[in-house]
Tab-separated table of C-alpha atoms in Angstrom:
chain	number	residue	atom	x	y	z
P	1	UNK	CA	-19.458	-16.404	-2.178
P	2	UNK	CA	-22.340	-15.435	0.488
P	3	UNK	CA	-22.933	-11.354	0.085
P	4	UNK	CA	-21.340	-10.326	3.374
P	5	UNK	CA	-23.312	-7.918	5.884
P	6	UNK	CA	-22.643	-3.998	6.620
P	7	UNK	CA	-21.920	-5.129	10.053
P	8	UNK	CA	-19.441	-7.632	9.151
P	9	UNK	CA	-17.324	-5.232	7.276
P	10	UNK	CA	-15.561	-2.384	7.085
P	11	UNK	CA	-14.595	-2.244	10.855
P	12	UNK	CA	-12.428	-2.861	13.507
P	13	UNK	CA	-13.390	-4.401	16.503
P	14	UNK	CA	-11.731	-4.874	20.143
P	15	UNK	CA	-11.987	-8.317	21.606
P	16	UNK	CA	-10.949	-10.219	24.777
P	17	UNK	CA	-9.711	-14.029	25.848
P	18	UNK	CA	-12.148	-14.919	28.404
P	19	UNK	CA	-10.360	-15.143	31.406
P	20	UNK	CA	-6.880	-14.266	30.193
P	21	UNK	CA	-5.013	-11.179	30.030
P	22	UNK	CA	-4.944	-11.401	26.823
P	23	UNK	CA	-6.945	-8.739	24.384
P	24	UNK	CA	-6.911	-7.902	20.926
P	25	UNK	CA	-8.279	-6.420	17.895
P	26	UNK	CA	-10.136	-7.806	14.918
P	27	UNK	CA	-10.140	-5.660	11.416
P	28	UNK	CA	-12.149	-6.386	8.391
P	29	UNK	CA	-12.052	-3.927	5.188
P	30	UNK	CA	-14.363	-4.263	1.952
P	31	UNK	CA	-15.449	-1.541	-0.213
P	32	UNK	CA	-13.085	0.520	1.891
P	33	UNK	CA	-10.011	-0.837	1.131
P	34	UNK	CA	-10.814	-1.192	-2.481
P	35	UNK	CA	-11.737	2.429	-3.191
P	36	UNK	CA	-8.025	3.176	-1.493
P	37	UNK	CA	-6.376	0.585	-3.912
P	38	UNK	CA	-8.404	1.617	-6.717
P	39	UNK	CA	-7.614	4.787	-6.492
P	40	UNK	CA	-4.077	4.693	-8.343
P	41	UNK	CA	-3.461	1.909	-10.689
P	42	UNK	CA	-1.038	0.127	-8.486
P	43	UNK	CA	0.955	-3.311	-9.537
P	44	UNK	CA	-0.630	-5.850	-7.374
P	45	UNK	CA	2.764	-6.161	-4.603
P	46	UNK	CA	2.341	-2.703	-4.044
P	47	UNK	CA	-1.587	-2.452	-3.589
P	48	UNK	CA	-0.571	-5.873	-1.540
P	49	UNK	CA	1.515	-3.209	0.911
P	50	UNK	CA	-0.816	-0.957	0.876
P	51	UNK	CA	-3.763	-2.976	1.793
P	52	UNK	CA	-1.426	-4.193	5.121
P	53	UNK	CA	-0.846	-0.616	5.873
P	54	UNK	CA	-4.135	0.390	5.979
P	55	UNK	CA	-5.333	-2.546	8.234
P	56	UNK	CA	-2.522	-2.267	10.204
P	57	UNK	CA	-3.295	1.354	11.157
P	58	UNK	CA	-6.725	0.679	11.762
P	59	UNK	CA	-5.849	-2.033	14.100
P	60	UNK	CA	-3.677	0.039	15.566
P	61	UNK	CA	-5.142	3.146	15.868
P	62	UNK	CA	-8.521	1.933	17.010
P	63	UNK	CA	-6.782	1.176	20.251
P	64	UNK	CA	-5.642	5.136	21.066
P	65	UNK	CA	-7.277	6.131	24.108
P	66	UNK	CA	-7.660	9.924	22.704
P	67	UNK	CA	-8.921	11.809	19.882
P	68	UNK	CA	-6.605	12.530	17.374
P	69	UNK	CA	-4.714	11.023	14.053
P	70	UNK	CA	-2.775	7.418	14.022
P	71	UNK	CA	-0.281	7.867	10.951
P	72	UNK	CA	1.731	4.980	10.037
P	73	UNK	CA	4.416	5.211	7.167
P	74	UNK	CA	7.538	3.524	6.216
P	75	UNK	CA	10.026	4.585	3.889
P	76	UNK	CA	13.516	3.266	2.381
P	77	UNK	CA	15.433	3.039	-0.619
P	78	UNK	CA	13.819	0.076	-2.747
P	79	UNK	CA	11.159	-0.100	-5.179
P	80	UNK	CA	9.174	1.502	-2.991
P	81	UNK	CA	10.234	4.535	-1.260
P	82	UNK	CA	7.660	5.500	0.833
P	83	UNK	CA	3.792	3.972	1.948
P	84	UNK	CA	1.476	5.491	4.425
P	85	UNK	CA	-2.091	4.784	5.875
P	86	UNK	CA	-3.416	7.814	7.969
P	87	UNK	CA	-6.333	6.562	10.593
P	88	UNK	CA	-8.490	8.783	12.999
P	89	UNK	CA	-10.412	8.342	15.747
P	90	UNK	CA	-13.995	9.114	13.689
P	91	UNK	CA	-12.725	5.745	11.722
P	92	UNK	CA	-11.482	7.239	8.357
P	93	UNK	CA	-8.913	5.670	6.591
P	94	UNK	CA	-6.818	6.973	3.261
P	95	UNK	CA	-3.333	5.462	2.261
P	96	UNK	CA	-0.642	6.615	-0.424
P	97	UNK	CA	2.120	4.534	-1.719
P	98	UNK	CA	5.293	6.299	-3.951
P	99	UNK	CA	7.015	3.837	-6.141
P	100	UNK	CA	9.419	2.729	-9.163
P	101	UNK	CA	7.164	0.968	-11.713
P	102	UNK	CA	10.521	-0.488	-13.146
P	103	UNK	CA	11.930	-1.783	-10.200
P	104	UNK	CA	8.816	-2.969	-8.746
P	105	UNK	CA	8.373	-4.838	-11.802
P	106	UNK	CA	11.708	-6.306	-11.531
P	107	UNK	CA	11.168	-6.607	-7.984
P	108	UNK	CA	8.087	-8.914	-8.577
P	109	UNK	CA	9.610	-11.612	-10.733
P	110	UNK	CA	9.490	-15.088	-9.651
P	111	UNK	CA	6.639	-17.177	-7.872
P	112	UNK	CA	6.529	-15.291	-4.224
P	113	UNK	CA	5.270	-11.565	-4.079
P	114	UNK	CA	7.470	-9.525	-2.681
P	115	UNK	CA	6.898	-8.284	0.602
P	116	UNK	CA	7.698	-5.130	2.851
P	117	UNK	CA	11.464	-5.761	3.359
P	118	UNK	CA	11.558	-6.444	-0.818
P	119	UNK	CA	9.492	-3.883	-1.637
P	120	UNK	CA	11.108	-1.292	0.801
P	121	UNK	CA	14.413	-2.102	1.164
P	122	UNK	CA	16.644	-0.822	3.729
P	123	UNK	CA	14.739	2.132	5.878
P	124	UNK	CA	12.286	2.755	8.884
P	125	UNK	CA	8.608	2.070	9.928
P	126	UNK	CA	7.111	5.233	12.063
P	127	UNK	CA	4.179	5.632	14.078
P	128	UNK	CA	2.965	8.992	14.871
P	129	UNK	CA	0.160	9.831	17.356
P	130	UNK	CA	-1.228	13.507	16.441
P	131	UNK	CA	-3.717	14.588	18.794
P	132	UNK	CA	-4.526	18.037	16.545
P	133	UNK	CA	-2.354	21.718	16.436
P	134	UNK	CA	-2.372	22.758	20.020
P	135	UNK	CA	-0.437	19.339	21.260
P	136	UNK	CA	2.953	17.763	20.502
P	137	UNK	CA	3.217	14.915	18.034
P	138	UNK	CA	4.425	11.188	19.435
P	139	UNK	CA	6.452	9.468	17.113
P	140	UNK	CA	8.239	5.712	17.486
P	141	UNK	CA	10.567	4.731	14.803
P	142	UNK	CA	12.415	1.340	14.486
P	143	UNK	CA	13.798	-0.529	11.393
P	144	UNK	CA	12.399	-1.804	8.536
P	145	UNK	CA	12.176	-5.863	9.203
P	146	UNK	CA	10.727	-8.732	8.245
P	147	UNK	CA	8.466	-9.386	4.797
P	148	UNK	CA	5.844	-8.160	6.551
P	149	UNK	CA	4.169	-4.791	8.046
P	150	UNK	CA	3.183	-7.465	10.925
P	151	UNK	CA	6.461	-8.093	11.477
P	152	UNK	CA	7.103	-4.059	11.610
P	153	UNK	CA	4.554	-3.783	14.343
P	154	UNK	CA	5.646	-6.547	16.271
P	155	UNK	CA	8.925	-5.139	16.381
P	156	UNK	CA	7.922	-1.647	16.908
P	157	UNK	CA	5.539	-2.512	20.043
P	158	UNK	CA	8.461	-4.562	21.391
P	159	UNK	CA	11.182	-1.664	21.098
P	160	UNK	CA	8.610	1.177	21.609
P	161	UNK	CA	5.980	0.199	23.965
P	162	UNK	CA	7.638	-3.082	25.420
P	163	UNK	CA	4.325	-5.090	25.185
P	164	UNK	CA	4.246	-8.184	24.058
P	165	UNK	CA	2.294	-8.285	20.580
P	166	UNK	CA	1.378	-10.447	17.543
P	167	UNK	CA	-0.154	-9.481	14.106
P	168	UNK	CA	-1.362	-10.846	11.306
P	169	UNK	CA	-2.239	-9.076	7.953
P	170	UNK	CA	-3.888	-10.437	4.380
P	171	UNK	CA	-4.941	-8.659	1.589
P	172	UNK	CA	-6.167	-10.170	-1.619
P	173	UNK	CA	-8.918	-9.984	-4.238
P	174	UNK	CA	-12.106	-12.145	-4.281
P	175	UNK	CA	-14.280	-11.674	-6.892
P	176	UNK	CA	-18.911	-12.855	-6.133
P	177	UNK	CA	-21.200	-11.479	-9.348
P	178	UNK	CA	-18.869	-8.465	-10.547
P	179	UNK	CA	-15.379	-7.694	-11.066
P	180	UNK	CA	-12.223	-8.781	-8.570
P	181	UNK	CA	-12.175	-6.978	-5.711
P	182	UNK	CA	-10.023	-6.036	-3.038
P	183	UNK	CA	-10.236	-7.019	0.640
P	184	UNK	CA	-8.066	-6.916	3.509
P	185	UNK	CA	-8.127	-7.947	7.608
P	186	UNK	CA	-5.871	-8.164	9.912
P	187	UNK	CA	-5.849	-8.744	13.986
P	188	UNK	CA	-3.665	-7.721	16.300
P	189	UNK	CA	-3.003	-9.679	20.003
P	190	UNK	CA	-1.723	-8.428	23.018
P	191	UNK	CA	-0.515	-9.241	26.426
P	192	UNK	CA	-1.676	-7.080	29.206
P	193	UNK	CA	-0.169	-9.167	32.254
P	194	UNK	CA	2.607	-7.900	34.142
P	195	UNK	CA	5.956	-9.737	32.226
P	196	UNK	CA	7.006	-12.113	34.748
P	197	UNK	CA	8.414	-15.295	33.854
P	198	UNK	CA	7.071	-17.250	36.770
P	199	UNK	CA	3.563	-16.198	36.121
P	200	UNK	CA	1.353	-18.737	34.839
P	201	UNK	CA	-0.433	-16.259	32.545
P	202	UNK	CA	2.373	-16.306	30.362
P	203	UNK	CA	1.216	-19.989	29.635
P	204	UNK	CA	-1.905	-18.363	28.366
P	205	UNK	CA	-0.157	-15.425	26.260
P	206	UNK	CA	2.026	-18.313	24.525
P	207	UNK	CA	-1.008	-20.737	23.910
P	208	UNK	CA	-3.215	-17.477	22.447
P	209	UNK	CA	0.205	-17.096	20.228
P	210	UNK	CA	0.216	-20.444	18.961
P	211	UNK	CA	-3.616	-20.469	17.556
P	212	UNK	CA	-3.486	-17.205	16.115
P	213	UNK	CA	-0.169	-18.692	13.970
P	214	UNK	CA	-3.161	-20.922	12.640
P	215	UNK	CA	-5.393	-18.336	11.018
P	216	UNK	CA	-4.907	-18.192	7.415
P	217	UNK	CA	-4.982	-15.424	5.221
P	218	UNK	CA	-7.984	-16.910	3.208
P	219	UNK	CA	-9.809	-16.350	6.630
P	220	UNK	CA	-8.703	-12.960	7.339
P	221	UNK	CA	-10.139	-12.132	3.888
P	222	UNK	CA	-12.896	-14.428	2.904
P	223	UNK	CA	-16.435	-12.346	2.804
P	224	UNK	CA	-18.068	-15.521	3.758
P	225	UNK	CA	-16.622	-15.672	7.119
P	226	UNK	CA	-18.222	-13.519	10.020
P	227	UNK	CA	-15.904	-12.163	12.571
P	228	UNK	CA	-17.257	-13.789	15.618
P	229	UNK	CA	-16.942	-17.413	14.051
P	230	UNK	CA	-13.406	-16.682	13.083
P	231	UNK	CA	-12.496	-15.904	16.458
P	232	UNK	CA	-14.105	-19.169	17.542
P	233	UNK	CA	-11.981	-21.023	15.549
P	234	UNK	CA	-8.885	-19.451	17.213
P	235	UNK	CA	-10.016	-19.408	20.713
P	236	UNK	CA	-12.801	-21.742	21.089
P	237	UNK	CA	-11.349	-23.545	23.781
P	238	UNK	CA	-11.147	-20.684	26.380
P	239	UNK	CA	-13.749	-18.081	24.335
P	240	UNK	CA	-13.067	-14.695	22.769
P	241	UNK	CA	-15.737	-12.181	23.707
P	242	UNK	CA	-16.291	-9.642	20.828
P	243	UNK	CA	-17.190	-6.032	21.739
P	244	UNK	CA	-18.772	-3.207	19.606
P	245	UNK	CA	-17.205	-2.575	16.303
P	246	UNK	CA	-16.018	1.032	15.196
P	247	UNK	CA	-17.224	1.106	11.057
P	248	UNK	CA	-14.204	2.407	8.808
P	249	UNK	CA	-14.734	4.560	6.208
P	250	UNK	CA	-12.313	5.697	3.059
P	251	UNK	CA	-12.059	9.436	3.644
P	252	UNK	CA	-9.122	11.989	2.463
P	253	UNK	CA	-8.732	15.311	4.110
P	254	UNK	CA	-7.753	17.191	1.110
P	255	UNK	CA	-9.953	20.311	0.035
P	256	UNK	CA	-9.533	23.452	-1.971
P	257	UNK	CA	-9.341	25.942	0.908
P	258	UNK	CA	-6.497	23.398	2.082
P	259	UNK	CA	-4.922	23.000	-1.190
P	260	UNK	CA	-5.108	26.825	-1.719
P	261	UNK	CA	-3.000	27.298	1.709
P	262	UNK	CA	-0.403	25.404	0.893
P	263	UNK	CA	0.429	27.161	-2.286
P	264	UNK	CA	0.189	30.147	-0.838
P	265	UNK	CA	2.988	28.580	1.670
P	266	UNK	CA	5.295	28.924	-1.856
P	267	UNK	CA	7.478	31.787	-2.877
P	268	UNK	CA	5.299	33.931	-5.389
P	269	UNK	CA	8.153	32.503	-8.560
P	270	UNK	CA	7.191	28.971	-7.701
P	271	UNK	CA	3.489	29.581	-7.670
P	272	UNK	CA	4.165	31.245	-11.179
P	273	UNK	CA	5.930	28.544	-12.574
P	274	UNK	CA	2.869	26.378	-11.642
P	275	UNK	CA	0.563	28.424	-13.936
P	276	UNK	CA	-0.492	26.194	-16.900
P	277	UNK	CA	-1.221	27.113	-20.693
P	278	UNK	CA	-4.806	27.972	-19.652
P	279	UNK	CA	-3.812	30.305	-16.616
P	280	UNK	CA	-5.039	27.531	-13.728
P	281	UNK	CA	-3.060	26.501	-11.755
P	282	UNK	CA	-4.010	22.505	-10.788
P	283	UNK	CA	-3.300	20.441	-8.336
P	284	UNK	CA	-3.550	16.471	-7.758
P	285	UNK	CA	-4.304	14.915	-4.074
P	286	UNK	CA	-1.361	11.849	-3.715
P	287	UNK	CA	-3.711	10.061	-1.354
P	288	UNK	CA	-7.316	10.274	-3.350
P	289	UNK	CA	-6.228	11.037	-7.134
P	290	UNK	CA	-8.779	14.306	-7.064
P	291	UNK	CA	-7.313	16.920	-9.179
P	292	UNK	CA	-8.218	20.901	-8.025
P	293	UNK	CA	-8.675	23.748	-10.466
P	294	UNK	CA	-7.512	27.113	-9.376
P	295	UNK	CA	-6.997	31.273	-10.240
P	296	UNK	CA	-3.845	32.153	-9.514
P	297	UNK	CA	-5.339	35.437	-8.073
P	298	UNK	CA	-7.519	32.678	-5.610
P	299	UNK	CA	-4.454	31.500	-4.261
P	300	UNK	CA	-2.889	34.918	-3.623
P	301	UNK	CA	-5.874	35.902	-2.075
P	302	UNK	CA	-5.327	33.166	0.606
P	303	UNK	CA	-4.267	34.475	3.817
């Protein structure tokens, strides 16, 4: 495969239909995406969900309007119980997934890989807008459907923000000189015209509908493929202008002052049952698999 350029991945990019009132988003992860996955030695369905979660929230939280944190999570009671992807507005992404190896393995028998509904069973997709500690959180919650997080979205934005909206998500592996590695891409389309069903710019909305159902997820994820000339093979006929991308990075929040403070959040007996053989007391991030090292007396010190 053709080596792909730095600024043709690892970003997320806003877009418009010339002429329509239609608008959208274009994301494309690389070495981002795989340094998430890679991070915990996942079975391949659940770095599949994953991968979709952390496009997803890119897509979507590229489009907030303020400065803040887009978290999106879902949890319910199948294999997998719970899978977030935590985006801010400076582009950093990190993702977590909590699973049954036993019953994602028996989940993922059989030709298809599961998908969201399989993997997650019966629960709830969140969004949650957090703008920082001096302002309320926004959170919109709606059922877990579909086999897809696409299909999540789409329902969420229809229940929770009433605009009409499509997605599509792929993740995979493609493999050039080295070992396999993991991609993922996604876009997400929008209508922005007043719902009205004797407008003709609904004609528009349902034609822009009907060529993003032909993008493949080979396109979404091939390295090959530049951004611009895979939005002119979905809108070529009207045009799709492409505006400046926003690079993505793979970036977890944790540190030791932060781990520190929330020990220090536990009752003094808990803390103590946490001391080791060695007297240290460590600590493993969920999201980026680094493990912290510290004195008890460190974390007691903590205020």
């Amino acid at each position: 495969m053709t080596p792909v350029s730095p600024a043709d991945d690892d970003f997320v990019a806003p877009f418009q239909i010339e002429g329509q009132p239609v608008r959208g988003r274009i994301a494309r992860l690389g070495p981002v995406v795989d340094d998430i996955l890679n991070r915990h030695a996942y079975p391949d369905s659940v770095a599949n969900l994953l991968g979709e979660a952390c496009a997803l929230a890119a897509l979507v939280g590229s489009g907030l309007k303020i400065e803040g944190r887009l978290i999106l999570q879902a949890q319910g009671d199948g294999p997998v119980s719970f899978v977030v992807a935590d985006y801010d507005s400076e582009g950093s992404l990190r993702g977590y997934c909590r699973y049954d190896e036993a019953r994602v393995a028996e989940a993922s028998q059989g030709f298809a890989r599961p998908g969201a509904k399989t993997l997650l069973g019966d629960g709830i997709f969140i969004m949650t807008v957090d703008q920082g500690p001096d302002t309320e959180r926004y959170q919109g919650v709606t059922p877990i459907e579909g086999e897809t997080l696409a299909l999540c979205a789409e329902l969420y934005f229809a229940q929770s923000e009433q605009i009409p909206t499509r997605v599509r998500l792929a993740v995979g592996q493609v493999q050039d000189d080295g070992p396999l590695r993991w991609r993922a891409g996604g876009v997400i389309l929008q209508n922005i015209a007043e719902d009205d069903a004797r407008d003709p710019t609904r004609d528009a909305w349902e034609t822009s509908v009907a060529m993003m159902e032909t993008l493949g997820e080979d396109e979404l994820i091939d390295p090959a493929l530049s951004s611009d000339r895979l939005l002119y093979r979905l809108f070529h006929e009207d045009g799709a202008r492409l505006f400046r991308a926003r690079p993505l990075k793979a970036f977890c929040r944790c540190s030791h002052d932060r781990i520190a403070s929330v020990l220090q959040s536990f009752p003094a007996e808990e803390r103590q049952d946490m001391v080791e053989a060695d007297g240290k007391i460590r600590v493993t991030c969920e999201y980026c698999s680094r493990t912290y090292e510290l004195e008890p007396e460190e974390v007691d010190g903590v205020r």
